[in-house]
GROMACS .gro file of C-alpha atoms in nm:
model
  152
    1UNK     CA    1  10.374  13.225  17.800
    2UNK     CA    2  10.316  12.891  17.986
    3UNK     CA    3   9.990  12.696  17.849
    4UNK     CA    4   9.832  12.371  18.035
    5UNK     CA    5   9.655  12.170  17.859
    6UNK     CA    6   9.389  11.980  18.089
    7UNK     CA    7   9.165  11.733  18.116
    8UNK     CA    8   9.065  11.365  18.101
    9UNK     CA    9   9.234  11.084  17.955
   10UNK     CA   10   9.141  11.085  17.576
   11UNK     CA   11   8.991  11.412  17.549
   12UNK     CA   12   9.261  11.565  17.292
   13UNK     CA   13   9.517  11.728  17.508
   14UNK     CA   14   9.839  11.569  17.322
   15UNK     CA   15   9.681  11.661  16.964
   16UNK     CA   16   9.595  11.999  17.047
   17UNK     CA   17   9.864  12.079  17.204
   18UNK     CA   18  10.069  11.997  16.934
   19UNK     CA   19   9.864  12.186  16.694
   20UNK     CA   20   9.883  12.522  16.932
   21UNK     CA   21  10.209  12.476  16.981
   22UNK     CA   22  10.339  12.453  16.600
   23UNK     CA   23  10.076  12.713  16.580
   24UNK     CA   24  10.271  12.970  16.826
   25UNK     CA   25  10.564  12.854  16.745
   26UNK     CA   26  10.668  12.739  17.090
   27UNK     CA   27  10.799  12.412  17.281
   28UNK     CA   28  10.524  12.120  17.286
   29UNK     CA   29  10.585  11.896  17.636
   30UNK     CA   30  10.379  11.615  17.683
   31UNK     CA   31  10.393  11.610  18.115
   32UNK     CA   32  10.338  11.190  18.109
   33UNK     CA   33  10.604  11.116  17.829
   34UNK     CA   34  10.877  11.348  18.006
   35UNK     CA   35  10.793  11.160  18.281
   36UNK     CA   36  10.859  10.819  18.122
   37UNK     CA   37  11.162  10.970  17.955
   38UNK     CA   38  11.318  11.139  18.279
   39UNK     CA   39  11.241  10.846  18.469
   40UNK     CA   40  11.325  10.571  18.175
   41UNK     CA   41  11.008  10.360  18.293
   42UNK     CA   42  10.668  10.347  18.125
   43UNK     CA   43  10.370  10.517  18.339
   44UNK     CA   44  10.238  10.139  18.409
   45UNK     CA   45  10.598  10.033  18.542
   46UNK     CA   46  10.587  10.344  18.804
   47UNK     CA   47  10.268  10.300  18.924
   48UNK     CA   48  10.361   9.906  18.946
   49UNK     CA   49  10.701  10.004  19.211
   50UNK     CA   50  10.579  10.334  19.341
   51UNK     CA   51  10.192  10.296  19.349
   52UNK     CA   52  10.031  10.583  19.269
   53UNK     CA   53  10.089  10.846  19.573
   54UNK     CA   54  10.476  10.787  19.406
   55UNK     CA   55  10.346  10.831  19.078
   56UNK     CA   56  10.185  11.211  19.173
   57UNK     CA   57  10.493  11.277  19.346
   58UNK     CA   58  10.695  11.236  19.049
   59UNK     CA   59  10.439  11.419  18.841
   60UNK     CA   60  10.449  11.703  19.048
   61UNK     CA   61  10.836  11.722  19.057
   62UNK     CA   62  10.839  11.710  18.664
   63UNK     CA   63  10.568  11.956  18.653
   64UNK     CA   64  10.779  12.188  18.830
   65UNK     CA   65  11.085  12.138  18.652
   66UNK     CA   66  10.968  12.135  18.320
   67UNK     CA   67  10.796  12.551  18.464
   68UNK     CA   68  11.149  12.641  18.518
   69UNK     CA   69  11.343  12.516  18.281
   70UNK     CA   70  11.182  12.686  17.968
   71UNK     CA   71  11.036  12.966  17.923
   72UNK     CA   72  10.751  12.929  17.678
   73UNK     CA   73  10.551  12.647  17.631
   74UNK     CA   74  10.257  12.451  17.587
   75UNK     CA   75  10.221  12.117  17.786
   76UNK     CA   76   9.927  11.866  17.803
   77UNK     CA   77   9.900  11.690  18.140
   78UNK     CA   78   9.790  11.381  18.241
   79UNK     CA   79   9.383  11.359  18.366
   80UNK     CA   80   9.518  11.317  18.700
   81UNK     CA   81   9.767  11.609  18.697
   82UNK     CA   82   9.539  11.861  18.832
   83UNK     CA   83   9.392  11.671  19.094
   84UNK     CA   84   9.681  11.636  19.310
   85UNK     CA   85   9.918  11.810  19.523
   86UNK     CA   86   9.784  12.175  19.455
   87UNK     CA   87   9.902  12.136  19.087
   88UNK     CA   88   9.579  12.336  18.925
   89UNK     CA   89   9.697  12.634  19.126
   90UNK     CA   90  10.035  12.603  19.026
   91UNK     CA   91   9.973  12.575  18.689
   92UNK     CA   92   9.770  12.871  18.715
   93UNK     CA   93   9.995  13.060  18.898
   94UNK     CA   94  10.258  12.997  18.635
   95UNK     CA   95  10.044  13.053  18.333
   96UNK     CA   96   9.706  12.971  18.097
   97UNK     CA   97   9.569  12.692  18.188
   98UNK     CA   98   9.274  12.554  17.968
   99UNK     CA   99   9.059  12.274  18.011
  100UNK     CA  100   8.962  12.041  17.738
  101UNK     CA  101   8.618  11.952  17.775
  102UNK     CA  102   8.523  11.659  17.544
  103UNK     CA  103   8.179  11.504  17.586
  104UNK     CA  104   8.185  11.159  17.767
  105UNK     CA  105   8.067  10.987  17.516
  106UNK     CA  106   8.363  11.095  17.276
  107UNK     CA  107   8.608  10.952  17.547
  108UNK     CA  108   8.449  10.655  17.569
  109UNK     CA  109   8.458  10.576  17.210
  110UNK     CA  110   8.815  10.700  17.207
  111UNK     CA  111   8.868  10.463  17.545
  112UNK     CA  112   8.738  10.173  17.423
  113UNK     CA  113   8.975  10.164  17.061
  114UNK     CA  114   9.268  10.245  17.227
  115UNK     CA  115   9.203  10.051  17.565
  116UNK     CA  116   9.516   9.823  17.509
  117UNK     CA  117   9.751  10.153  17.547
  118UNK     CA  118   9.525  10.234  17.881
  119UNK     CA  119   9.550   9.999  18.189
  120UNK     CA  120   9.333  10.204  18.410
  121UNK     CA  121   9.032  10.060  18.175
  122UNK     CA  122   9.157   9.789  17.960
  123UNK     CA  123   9.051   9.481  18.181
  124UNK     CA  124   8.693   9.682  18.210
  125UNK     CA  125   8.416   9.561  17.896
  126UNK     CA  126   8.237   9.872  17.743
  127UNK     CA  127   7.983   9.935  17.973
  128UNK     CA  128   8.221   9.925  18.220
  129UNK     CA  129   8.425  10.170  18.078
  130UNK     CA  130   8.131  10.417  18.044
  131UNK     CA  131   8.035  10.397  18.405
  132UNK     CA  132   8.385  10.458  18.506
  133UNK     CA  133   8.485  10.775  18.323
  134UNK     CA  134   8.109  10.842  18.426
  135UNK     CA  135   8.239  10.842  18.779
  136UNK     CA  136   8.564  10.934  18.754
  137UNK     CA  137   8.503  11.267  18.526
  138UNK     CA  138   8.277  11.375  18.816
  139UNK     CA  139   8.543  11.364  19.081
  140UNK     CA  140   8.796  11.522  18.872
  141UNK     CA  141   8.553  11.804  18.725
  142UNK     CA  142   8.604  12.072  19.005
  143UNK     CA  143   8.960  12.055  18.921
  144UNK     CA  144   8.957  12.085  18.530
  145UNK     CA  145   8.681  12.353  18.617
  146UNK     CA  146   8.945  12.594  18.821
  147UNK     CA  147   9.149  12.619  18.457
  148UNK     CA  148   9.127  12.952  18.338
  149UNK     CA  149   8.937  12.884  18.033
  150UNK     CA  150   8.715  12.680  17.855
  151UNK     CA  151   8.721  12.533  17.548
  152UNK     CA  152   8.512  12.189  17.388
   0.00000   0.00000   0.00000
């Protein structure tokens, strides 16, 4: 069985994935760090040269390739996986997909002591950083929401 992990940044997709996978017994694959290991750049350095329309594209390609190369699984995406190019139904189509849902003030707190290792908020002060995963979350919720289950 194929498992997708998903969800927003800092939520706990990589450490529960982990733990279900040594649980199960299966493969763990981390979607962003194949990435940056398939493509030999770090996520920053692709979105730098490729923006990020050439970022998704990439994701989507790994996304696929990672489905048919093995056979179980469990994978945690990046937040933005779902949201793009029809991946949520793909993912669905190809397996359990299950969406992390951490409270926003968790991620925050999470955001804010690791916001070195995250560009997307690591200019922003704290505040900041609460209004925009505020936003943010919102747009990406009716994706997350199409996983097939639940979990907090």
């Amino acid at each position: 069985m194929k498992y997708f992990l998903v969800g927003y940044m800092a939520c706990g997709k990589t450490r529960r994935g982990r733990e279900m996978a040594a649980e199960l017994g299966i493969r763990f694959v981390d979607l962003d760090a194949y990435i940056v290991d398939r493509e030999r750049r770090s996520i920053p350095e692709i979105f730098a040269a490729a923006g990020e329309a050439g970022f998704r594209k990439l994701e989507t390609r790994y996304l696929q390739e990672v489905c048919e190369l093995y056979g179980d699984f469990v994978m945690s995406t990046g937040g933005g996986a779902p949201c793009f190019n029809n991946n949520m139904q793909y993912m669905n189509a190809q397996g359990h997909t299950i969406f992390i849902n951490t409270p926003v003030d968790t991620i925050v707190e999470r955001l804010i002591r690791g916001k070195q290792k995250r560009p997307i908020v690591s200019k922003l002060n704290d505040d900041e950083i609460y209004d925009f995963v505020c936003r943010h979350l919102e747009e990406r919720l009716p994706y997350y929401k199409q996983a097939k289950e639940e979990v907090k």
